[in-house]
Amino acid sequence: MTNGNNHARCAQLLQQIREIDFCIVETVLYLDAYPDHQQALEYYHRLVEERGKAMEQYEMACGPLTIYGNQSQNSWDWVKTPWPWEADAD
Amino acid sequence: MWIYERKLQYPVKIKTPNARTAQIIISQLGGPDGELNASMRYLNQRYSMPYRDITGILTDVGTEELAHLEMVASILHQLTRNLSEQEIACSPFATYFVDHTTGIYPVAASGMPTTTSSIAVKGDVLTDLNEDLAAEQKARTTYDNILRLVDDPDVRDPIKYLRAREVVHYQRFGDALRLAQDHLDSKNFYATNPEFDRSASRK
């Protein structure tokens, strides 16, 4: 869960995920038109691996990003942090 | 199906609410070239699209438009929070406020509720892709016009991001149009409509 101590860390991790996702979206739109482009595919796989690691770190420390990522056994953290459109969201 | 991710595609952090600015930007939520109609246009065009590569572009761009819809709604929400009745009464936002308070409802800046007539699904590959190319340019022009009218850098930053995405989507639909032409009869692109005529094989 986000608290004062790791708020900055969570904001930084989320920004890192956003940046990886931006690269993935761009690569995916390219691959749709050029599905056999080996260099683009290698880049895609590298990004997806990086994203997996960043997602795991974020969800462990900050809360779930999807409904499949609630780490806590005794708290439904999905509804406990700011929603993305709130000004104080990460 | 879709899976929701609890983050914006690009951050929106607006420090100063401004009802006038919200009244302008709302067109990219519910206006004729807004993100709501953009997502519905591409996602609905997919089903009869006979070429899987172009269907991929429609799916992925359409999904990104949903993320843009959420960004525009976030901008509107942050621009209209903590406003006083006085601030609303003195702004062009007052006419929206009387019907929707500060809830997010898709209308054009002119006040006209979203109309599905600008979604445009014709069921013909070349027609629809040309529609999509034009739609991206129309949205780009709308963001350019917003940038002419808005000074706040907190608002301009995500609007510039959204504007840039329109340009990228235009380029990807250019790829899609070229792919479509590669699939068609090079001597007569209009010999068949592959979305309807069964003689044109699925690829």
mmCIF file of C-alpha atoms in Angstrom:
data_model
loop_
_atom_site.group_PDB
_atom_site.id
_atom_site.type_symbol
_atom_site.label_atom_id
_atom_site.label_comp_id
_atom_site.label_asym_id
_atom_site.label_seq_id
_atom_site.Cartn_x
_atom_site.Cartn_y
_atom_site.Cartn_z
ATOM 1 C CA MET A 1 0.000 0.000 0.000
ATOM 2 C CA THR A 2 1.087 3.538 -0.732
ATOM 3 C CA ASN A 3 2.153 5.518 2.304
ATOM 4 C CA GLY A 4 4.286 8.579 2.921
ATOM 5 C CA ASN A 5 7.521 6.570 2.954
ATOM 6 C CA ASN A 6 7.276 4.862 -0.388
ATOM 7 C CA HIS A 7 5.079 7.356 -2.227
ATOM 8 C CA ALA A 8 7.992 8.779 -4.209
ATOM 9 C CA ARG A 9 9.239 5.270 -5.022
ATOM 10 C CA CYS A 10 5.758 4.255 -6.255
ATOM 11 C CA ALA A 11 5.419 7.366 -8.411
ATOM 12 C CA GLN A 12 8.831 6.627 -9.925
ATOM 13 C CA LEU A 13 7.980 2.959 -10.594
ATOM 14 C CA LEU A 14 4.669 3.874 -12.215
ATOM 15 C CA GLN A 15 6.380 6.410 -14.435
ATOM 16 C CA GLN A 16 8.884 3.711 -15.426
ATOM 17 C CA ILE A 17 5.984 1.390 -16.366
ATOM 18 C CA ARG A 18 4.357 4.206 -18.374
ATOM 19 C CA GLU A 19 7.573 4.755 -20.301
ATOM 20 C CA ILE A 20 8.001 1.036 -21.057
ATOM 21 C CA ASP A 21 4.332 0.873 -22.095
ATOM 22 C CA PHE A 22 4.802 3.795 -24.442
ATOM 23 C CA CYS A 23 7.587 1.889 -26.202
ATOM 24 C CA ILE A 24 5.450 -1.274 -26.277
ATOM 25 C CA VAL A 25 2.447 0.542 -27.794
ATOM 26 C CA GLU A 26 4.644 2.072 -30.492
ATOM 27 C CA THR A 27 6.277 -1.304 -31.243
ATOM 28 C CA VAL A 28 2.929 -3.123 -31.328
ATOM 29 C CA LEU A 29 1.414 -0.651 -33.813
ATOM 30 C CA TYR A 30 4.490 -1.160 -35.982
ATOM 31 C CA LEU A 31 4.414 -4.971 -35.675
ATOM 32 C CA ASP A 32 0.731 -5.053 -36.732
ATOM 33 C CA ALA A 33 1.852 -3.820 -40.146
ATOM 34 C CA TYR A 34 5.259 -5.604 -40.204
ATOM 35 C CA PRO A 35 4.650 -8.859 -38.239
ATOM 36 C CA ASP A 36 7.896 -10.541 -39.338
ATOM 37 C CA HIS A 37 10.290 -7.696 -38.575
ATOM 38 C CA GLN A 38 12.908 -9.509 -36.453
ATOM 39 C CA GLN A 39 14.511 -6.434 -34.926
ATOM 40 C CA ALA A 40 11.125 -5.054 -33.814
ATOM 41 C CA LEU A 41 10.211 -8.466 -32.341
ATOM 42 C CA GLU A 42 13.446 -8.646 -30.354
ATOM 43 C CA TYR A 43 12.785 -5.139 -29.026
ATOM 44 C CA TYR A 44 9.207 -6.139 -28.142
ATOM 45 C CA HIS A 45 10.338 -9.186 -26.134
ATOM 46 C CA ARG A 46 12.957 -7.172 -24.286
ATOM 47 C CA LEU A 47 10.346 -4.555 -23.344
ATOM 48 C CA VAL A 48 7.791 -7.132 -22.182
ATOM 49 C CA GLU A 49 10.375 -8.723 -19.876
ATOM 50 C CA GLU A 50 11.287 -5.312 -18.464
ATOM 51 C CA ARG A 51 7.601 -4.519 -17.960
ATOM 52 C CA GLY A 52 7.019 -7.778 -16.072
ATOM 53 C CA LYS A 53 9.769 -6.914 -13.592
ATOM 54 C CA ALA A 54 8.553 -3.336 -13.085
ATOM 55 C CA MET A 55 4.929 -4.486 -12.654
ATOM 56 C CA GLU A 56 5.957 -7.035 -10.024
ATOM 57 C CA GLN A 57 7.906 -4.425 -8.071
ATOM 58 C CA TYR A 58 5.070 -1.899 -8.284
ATOM 59 C CA GLU A 59 2.334 -4.301 -7.233
ATOM 60 C CA MET A 60 4.383 -5.642 -4.288
ATOM 61 C CA ALA A 61 5.137 -2.165 -2.948
ATOM 62 C CA CYS A 62 2.286 0.067 -4.096
ATOM 63 C CA GLY A 63 -0.912 -1.839 -4.839
ATOM 64 C CA PRO A 64 -2.596 -3.628 -7.737
ATOM 65 C CA LEU A 65 -2.518 -2.214 -11.281
ATOM 66 C CA THR A 66 -5.113 -4.715 -12.520
ATOM 67 C CA ILE A 67 -7.718 -6.829 -10.720
ATOM 68 C CA TYR A 68 -5.296 -9.764 -10.998
ATOM 69 C CA GLY A 69 -2.555 -8.043 -9.042
ATOM 70 C CA ASN A 70 -3.880 -7.688 -5.483
ATOM 71 C CA GLN A 71 -0.940 -8.989 -3.431
ATOM 72 C CA SER A 72 -2.454 -8.806 0.057
ATOM 73 C CA GLN A 73 -4.265 -11.860 1.479
ATOM 74 C CA ASN A 74 -6.270 -9.774 3.937
ATOM 75 C CA SER A 75 -6.982 -6.437 2.238
ATOM 76 C CA TRP A 76 -8.607 -5.537 -1.086
ATOM 77 C CA ASP A 77 -6.091 -2.816 -1.986
ATOM 78 C CA TRP A 78 -7.745 -2.170 -5.387
ATOM 79 C CA VAL A 79 -10.045 0.363 -3.714
ATOM 80 C CA LYS A 80 -7.577 1.835 -1.227
ATOM 81 C CA THR A 81 -5.290 4.031 -3.333
ATOM 82 C CA PRO A 82 -6.231 7.112 -5.424
ATOM 83 C CA TRP A 83 -7.861 6.394 -8.793
ATOM 84 C CA PRO A 84 -5.775 7.546 -11.769
ATOM 85 C CA TRP A 85 -7.800 10.730 -12.463
ATOM 86 C CA GLU A 86 -7.394 12.018 -8.907
ATOM 87 C CA ALA A 87 -4.816 14.806 -8.729
ATOM 88 C CA ASP A 88 -2.852 12.996 -5.980
ATOM 89 C CA ALA A 89 -2.578 9.693 -7.874
ATOM 90 C CA ASP A 90 0.947 8.425 -8.665
ATOM 91 C CA MET B 1 -12.691 -8.294 -23.628
ATOM 92 C CA TRP B 2 -10.683 -5.555 -21.997
ATOM 93 C CA ILE B 3 -8.705 -5.435 -18.759
ATOM 94 C CA TYR B 4 -8.565 -2.159 -16.864
ATOM 95 C CA GLU B 5 -5.166 -0.855 -15.789
ATOM 96 C CA ARG B 6 -5.274 1.536 -12.898
ATOM 97 C CA LYS B 7 -3.067 4.212 -14.453
ATOM 98 C CA LEU B 8 -3.275 6.963 -17.060
ATOM 99 C CA GLN B 9 -1.322 6.447 -20.275
ATOM 100 C CA TYR B 10 0.318 9.830 -19.640
ATOM 101 C CA PRO B 11 0.095 11.718 -16.325
ATOM 102 C CA VAL B 12 -2.459 14.499 -15.762
ATOM 103 C CA LYS B 13 -1.644 16.806 -12.826
ATOM 104 C CA ILE B 14 -3.516 20.102 -13.010
ATOM 105 C CA LYS B 15 -2.955 22.453 -10.078
ATOM 106 C CA THR B 16 -5.400 25.235 -11.001
ATOM 107 C CA PRO B 17 -9.038 24.469 -11.846
ATOM 108 C CA ASN B 18 -10.473 26.523 -14.716
ATOM 109 C CA ALA B 19 -14.089 26.183 -15.861
ATOM 110 C CA ARG B 20 -13.559 28.068 -19.128
ATOM 111 C CA THR B 21 -10.752 25.704 -20.180
ATOM 112 C CA ALA B 22 -12.901 22.666 -19.330
ATOM 113 C CA GLN B 23 -15.691 24.030 -21.532
ATOM 114 C CA ILE B 24 -13.263 24.087 -24.486
ATOM 115 C CA ILE B 25 -11.534 20.743 -23.894
ATOM 116 C CA ILE B 26 -14.785 18.814 -23.443
ATOM 117 C CA SER B 27 -15.028 18.600 -27.252
ATOM 118 C CA GLN B 28 -12.277 15.977 -27.212
ATOM 119 C CA LEU B 29 -14.489 13.873 -24.921
ATOM 120 C CA GLY B 30 -17.839 14.156 -26.670
ATOM 121 C CA GLY B 31 -17.331 16.278 -29.782
ATOM 122 C CA PRO B 32 -17.503 14.993 -33.365
ATOM 123 C CA ASP B 33 -13.745 14.244 -33.454
ATOM 124 C CA GLY B 34 -13.408 13.356 -29.785
ATOM 125 C CA GLU B 35 -11.868 10.278 -28.211
ATOM 126 C CA LEU B 36 -15.207 8.569 -27.491
ATOM 127 C CA ASN B 37 -16.198 8.502 -31.147
ATOM 128 C CA ALA B 38 -12.623 7.649 -32.170
ATOM 129 C CA SER B 39 -12.558 4.493 -30.034
ATOM 130 C CA MET B 40 -16.032 3.411 -31.180
ATOM 131 C CA ARG B 41 -15.180 4.093 -34.845
ATOM 132 C CA TYR B 42 -12.120 1.808 -34.913
ATOM 133 C CA LEU B 43 -13.391 -0.892 -32.566
ATOM 134 C CA ASN B 44 -16.641 -1.242 -34.529
ATOM 135 C CA GLN B 45 -14.887 -1.298 -37.897
ATOM 136 C CA ARG B 46 -12.952 -4.415 -36.864
ATOM 137 C CA TYR B 47 -15.630 -7.071 -37.183
ATOM 138 C CA SER B 48 -16.092 -7.076 -40.941
ATOM 139 C CA MET B 49 -12.427 -6.312 -41.685
ATOM 140 C CA PRO B 50 -11.164 -9.267 -43.755
ATOM 141 C CA TYR B 51 -7.435 -8.610 -43.223
ATOM 142 C CA ARG B 52 -6.005 -9.637 -39.847
ATOM 143 C CA ASP B 53 -3.096 -7.202 -39.942
ATOM 144 C CA ILE B 54 -5.470 -4.233 -40.419
ATOM 145 C CA THR B 55 -7.783 -5.652 -37.735
ATOM 146 C CA GLY B 56 -4.759 -5.577 -35.422
ATOM 147 C CA ILE B 57 -4.191 -1.884 -36.108
ATOM 148 C CA LEU B 58 -7.906 -1.107 -35.549
ATOM 149 C CA THR B 59 -7.910 -3.066 -32.274
ATOM 150 C CA ASP B 60 -4.723 -1.532 -30.892
ATOM 151 C CA VAL B 61 -5.453 2.061 -31.959
ATOM 152 C CA GLY B 62 -9.085 1.717 -30.769
ATOM 153 C CA THR B 63 -7.869 0.486 -27.386
ATOM 154 C CA GLU B 64 -5.398 3.363 -27.111
ATOM 155 C CA GLU B 65 -8.272 5.790 -27.824
ATOM 156 C CA LEU B 66 -10.032 4.434 -24.718
ATOM 157 C CA ALA B 67 -6.914 5.401 -22.738
ATOM 158 C CA HIS B 68 -7.075 8.879 -24.331
ATOM 159 C CA LEU B 69 -10.765 9.165 -23.414
ATOM 160 C CA GLU B 70 -9.754 8.559 -19.802
ATOM 161 C CA MET B 71 -6.992 11.185 -20.033
ATOM 162 C CA VAL B 72 -9.383 13.830 -21.412
ATOM 163 C CA ALA B 73 -11.954 12.979 -18.712
ATOM 164 C CA SER B 74 -9.189 13.301 -16.084
ATOM 165 C CA ILE B 75 -8.238 16.742 -17.431
ATOM 166 C CA LEU B 76 -11.921 17.795 -17.260
ATOM 167 C CA HIS B 77 -12.352 16.402 -13.764
ATOM 168 C CA GLN B 78 -9.263 18.177 -12.448
ATOM 169 C CA LEU B 79 -10.231 21.463 -14.161
ATOM 170 C CA THR B 80 -13.704 21.460 -12.578
ATOM 171 C CA ARG B 81 -12.937 20.327 -9.036
ATOM 172 C CA ASN B 82 -13.203 22.752 -6.090
ATOM 173 C CA LEU B 83 -14.846 25.499 -8.155
ATOM 174 C CA SER B 84 -17.008 28.040 -6.340
ATOM 175 C CA GLU B 85 -20.551 28.772 -7.498
ATOM 176 C CA GLN B 86 -19.338 32.290 -8.304
ATOM 177 C CA GLU B 87 -16.550 30.989 -10.586
ATOM 178 C CA ILE B 88 -19.029 28.744 -12.403
ATOM 179 C CA ALA B 89 -21.691 31.449 -12.748
ATOM 180 C CA CYS B 90 -19.180 33.779 -14.433
ATOM 181 C CA SER B 91 -17.929 31.179 -16.942
ATOM 182 C CA PRO B 92 -19.337 29.585 -20.113
ATOM 183 C CA PHE B 93 -19.292 26.303 -18.114
ATOM 184 C CA ALA B 94 -22.495 27.462 -16.331
ATOM 185 C CA THR B 95 -24.746 26.076 -19.083
ATOM 186 C CA TYR B 96 -23.116 22.623 -18.758
ATOM 187 C CA PHE B 97 -23.201 22.821 -14.949
ATOM 188 C CA VAL B 98 -26.965 23.327 -14.870
ATOM 189 C CA ASP B 99 -27.505 19.925 -16.545
ATOM 190 C CA HIS B 100 -24.561 17.844 -15.295
ATOM 191 C CA THR B 101 -23.076 19.679 -12.281
ATOM 192 C CA THR B 102 -19.392 18.633 -12.390
ATOM 193 C CA GLY B 103 -20.070 15.100 -13.597
ATOM 194 C CA ILE B 104 -18.317 14.054 -16.806
ATOM 195 C CA TYR B 105 -20.825 13.828 -19.672
ATOM 196 C CA PRO B 106 -19.820 13.619 -23.350
ATOM 197 C CA VAL B 107 -20.847 16.770 -25.196
ATOM 198 C CA ALA B 108 -19.156 18.963 -27.805
ATOM 199 C CA ALA B 109 -17.815 22.364 -26.761
ATOM 200 C CA SER B 110 -20.893 23.825 -28.434
ATOM 201 C CA GLY B 111 -23.059 21.877 -25.944
ATOM 202 C CA MET B 112 -24.362 19.306 -28.407
ATOM 203 C CA PRO B 113 -24.438 15.816 -26.846
ATOM 204 C CA THR B 114 -22.271 13.157 -28.503
ATOM 205 C CA THR B 115 -23.731 12.028 -31.783
ATOM 206 C CA THR B 116 -22.844 8.620 -33.174
ATOM 207 C CA SER B 117 -23.134 9.959 -36.727
ATOM 208 C CA SER B 118 -19.426 10.827 -36.771
ATOM 209 C CA ILE B 119 -18.369 7.264 -35.832
ATOM 210 C CA ALA B 120 -18.661 6.331 -39.526
ATOM 211 C CA VAL B 121 -18.548 2.611 -40.315
ATOM 212 C CA LYS B 122 -19.147 2.054 -44.034
ATOM 213 C CA GLY B 123 -18.141 -1.615 -44.285
ATOM 214 C CA ASP B 124 -15.644 -1.026 -47.102
ATOM 215 C CA VAL B 125 -11.896 -1.287 -46.406
ATOM 216 C CA LEU B 126 -10.746 1.671 -48.503
ATOM 217 C CA THR B 127 -13.651 3.897 -47.455
ATOM 218 C CA ASP B 128 -13.208 3.184 -43.759
ATOM 219 C CA LEU B 129 -9.422 3.594 -43.762
ATOM 220 C CA ASN B 130 -9.715 6.934 -45.552
ATOM 221 C CA GLU B 131 -12.298 7.929 -42.942
ATOM 222 C CA ASP B 132 -9.839 6.926 -40.198
ATOM 223 C CA LEU B 133 -6.997 8.943 -41.751
ATOM 224 C CA ALA B 134 -9.275 12.003 -41.926
ATOM 225 C CA ALA B 135 -10.519 11.402 -38.366
ATOM 226 C CA GLU B 136 -6.968 11.485 -36.993
ATOM 227 C CA GLN B 137 -6.288 14.767 -38.799
ATOM 228 C CA LYS B 138 -9.568 16.268 -37.538
ATOM 229 C CA ALA B 139 -8.647 15.331 -33.977
ATOM 230 C CA ARG B 140 -5.156 16.792 -34.509
ATOM 231 C CA THR B 141 -6.702 20.081 -35.696
ATOM 232 C CA THR B 142 -8.987 20.138 -32.637
ATOM 233 C CA TYR B 143 -5.979 19.704 -30.314
ATOM 234 C CA ASP B 144 -4.167 22.461 -32.251
ATOM 235 C CA ASN B 145 -7.181 24.726 -31.679
ATOM 236 C CA ILE B 146 -7.239 23.843 -27.972
ATOM 237 C CA LEU B 147 -3.533 24.766 -27.768
ATOM 238 C CA ARG B 148 -4.357 28.157 -29.322
ATOM 239 C CA LEU B 149 -6.870 28.852 -26.545
ATOM 240 C CA VAL B 150 -5.209 27.417 -23.420
ATOM 241 C CA ASP B 151 -2.180 28.896 -21.580
ATOM 242 C CA ASP B 152 -1.799 26.678 -18.486
ATOM 243 C CA PRO B 153 1.290 24.437 -18.995
ATOM 244 C CA ASP B 154 -0.266 21.733 -16.745
ATOM 245 C CA VAL B 155 -3.076 21.433 -19.300
ATOM 246 C CA ARG B 156 -0.997 21.997 -22.437
ATOM 247 C CA ASP B 157 1.437 19.181 -21.597
ATOM 248 C CA PRO B 158 -1.040 16.244 -21.776
ATOM 249 C CA ILE B 159 -2.871 17.948 -24.686
ATOM 250 C CA LYS B 160 0.412 18.076 -26.638
ATOM 251 C CA TYR B 161 0.932 14.378 -25.913
ATOM 252 C CA LEU B 162 -2.567 13.569 -27.223
ATOM 253 C CA ARG B 163 -1.955 15.705 -30.319
ATOM 254 C CA ALA B 164 1.249 13.791 -31.070
ATOM 255 C CA ARG B 165 -0.595 10.469 -30.808
ATOM 256 C CA GLU B 166 -3.056 11.622 -33.502
ATOM 257 C CA VAL B 167 -0.091 12.115 -35.832
ATOM 258 C CA VAL B 168 1.274 8.624 -35.017
ATOM 259 C CA HIS B 169 -2.142 7.010 -35.550
ATOM 260 C CA TYR B 170 -2.435 8.801 -38.893
ATOM 261 C CA GLN B 171 0.864 7.238 -39.929
ATOM 262 C CA ARG B 172 -0.216 3.757 -38.796
ATOM 263 C CA PHE B 173 -3.492 4.063 -40.724
ATOM 264 C CA GLY B 174 -1.307 5.012 -43.695
ATOM 265 C CA ASP B 175 0.416 1.613 -43.227
ATOM 266 C CA ALA B 176 -3.042 -0.003 -43.036
ATOM 267 C CA LEU B 177 -4.146 1.619 -46.295
ATOM 268 C CA ARG B 178 -0.986 0.412 -48.030
ATOM 269 C CA LEU B 179 -1.552 -3.123 -46.668
ATOM 270 C CA ALA B 180 -5.146 -3.017 -47.960
ATOM 271 C CA GLN B 181 -3.978 -1.952 -51.404
ATOM 272 C CA ASP B 182 -1.384 -4.775 -51.389
ATOM 273 C CA HIS B 183 -4.211 -7.244 -50.714
ATOM 274 C CA LEU B 184 -6.401 -5.836 -53.517
ATOM 275 C CA ASP B 185 -6.291 -6.067 -57.302
ATOM 276 C CA SER B 186 -3.511 -3.644 -58.228
ATOM 277 C CA LYS B 187 -5.184 -2.887 -61.571
ATOM 278 C CA ASN B 188 -8.482 -1.934 -59.934
ATOM 279 C CA PHE B 189 -8.638 -1.370 -56.157
ATOM 280 C CA TYR B 190 -12.412 -1.009 -56.484
ATOM 281 C CA ALA B 191 -13.087 -4.247 -58.385
ATOM 282 C CA THR B 192 -14.551 -5.765 -55.217
ATOM 283 C CA ASN B 193 -15.376 -4.755 -51.667
ATOM 284 C CA PRO B 194 -13.520 -7.482 -49.739
ATOM 285 C CA GLU B 195 -15.632 -6.782 -46.630
ATOM 286 C CA PHE B 196 -18.708 -7.970 -48.556
ATOM 287 C CA ASP B 197 -17.797 -9.832 -51.727
ATOM 288 C CA ARG B 198 -16.952 -13.430 -50.801
ATOM 289 C CA SER B 199 -14.805 -13.857 -53.913
ATOM 290 C CA ALA B 200 -12.169 -11.706 -52.249
ATOM 291 C CA SER B 201 -10.360 -14.134 -49.983
ATOM 292 C CA ARG B 202 -9.667 -13.579 -46.325
ATOM 293 C CA LYS B 203 -6.046 -12.972 -45.438
#
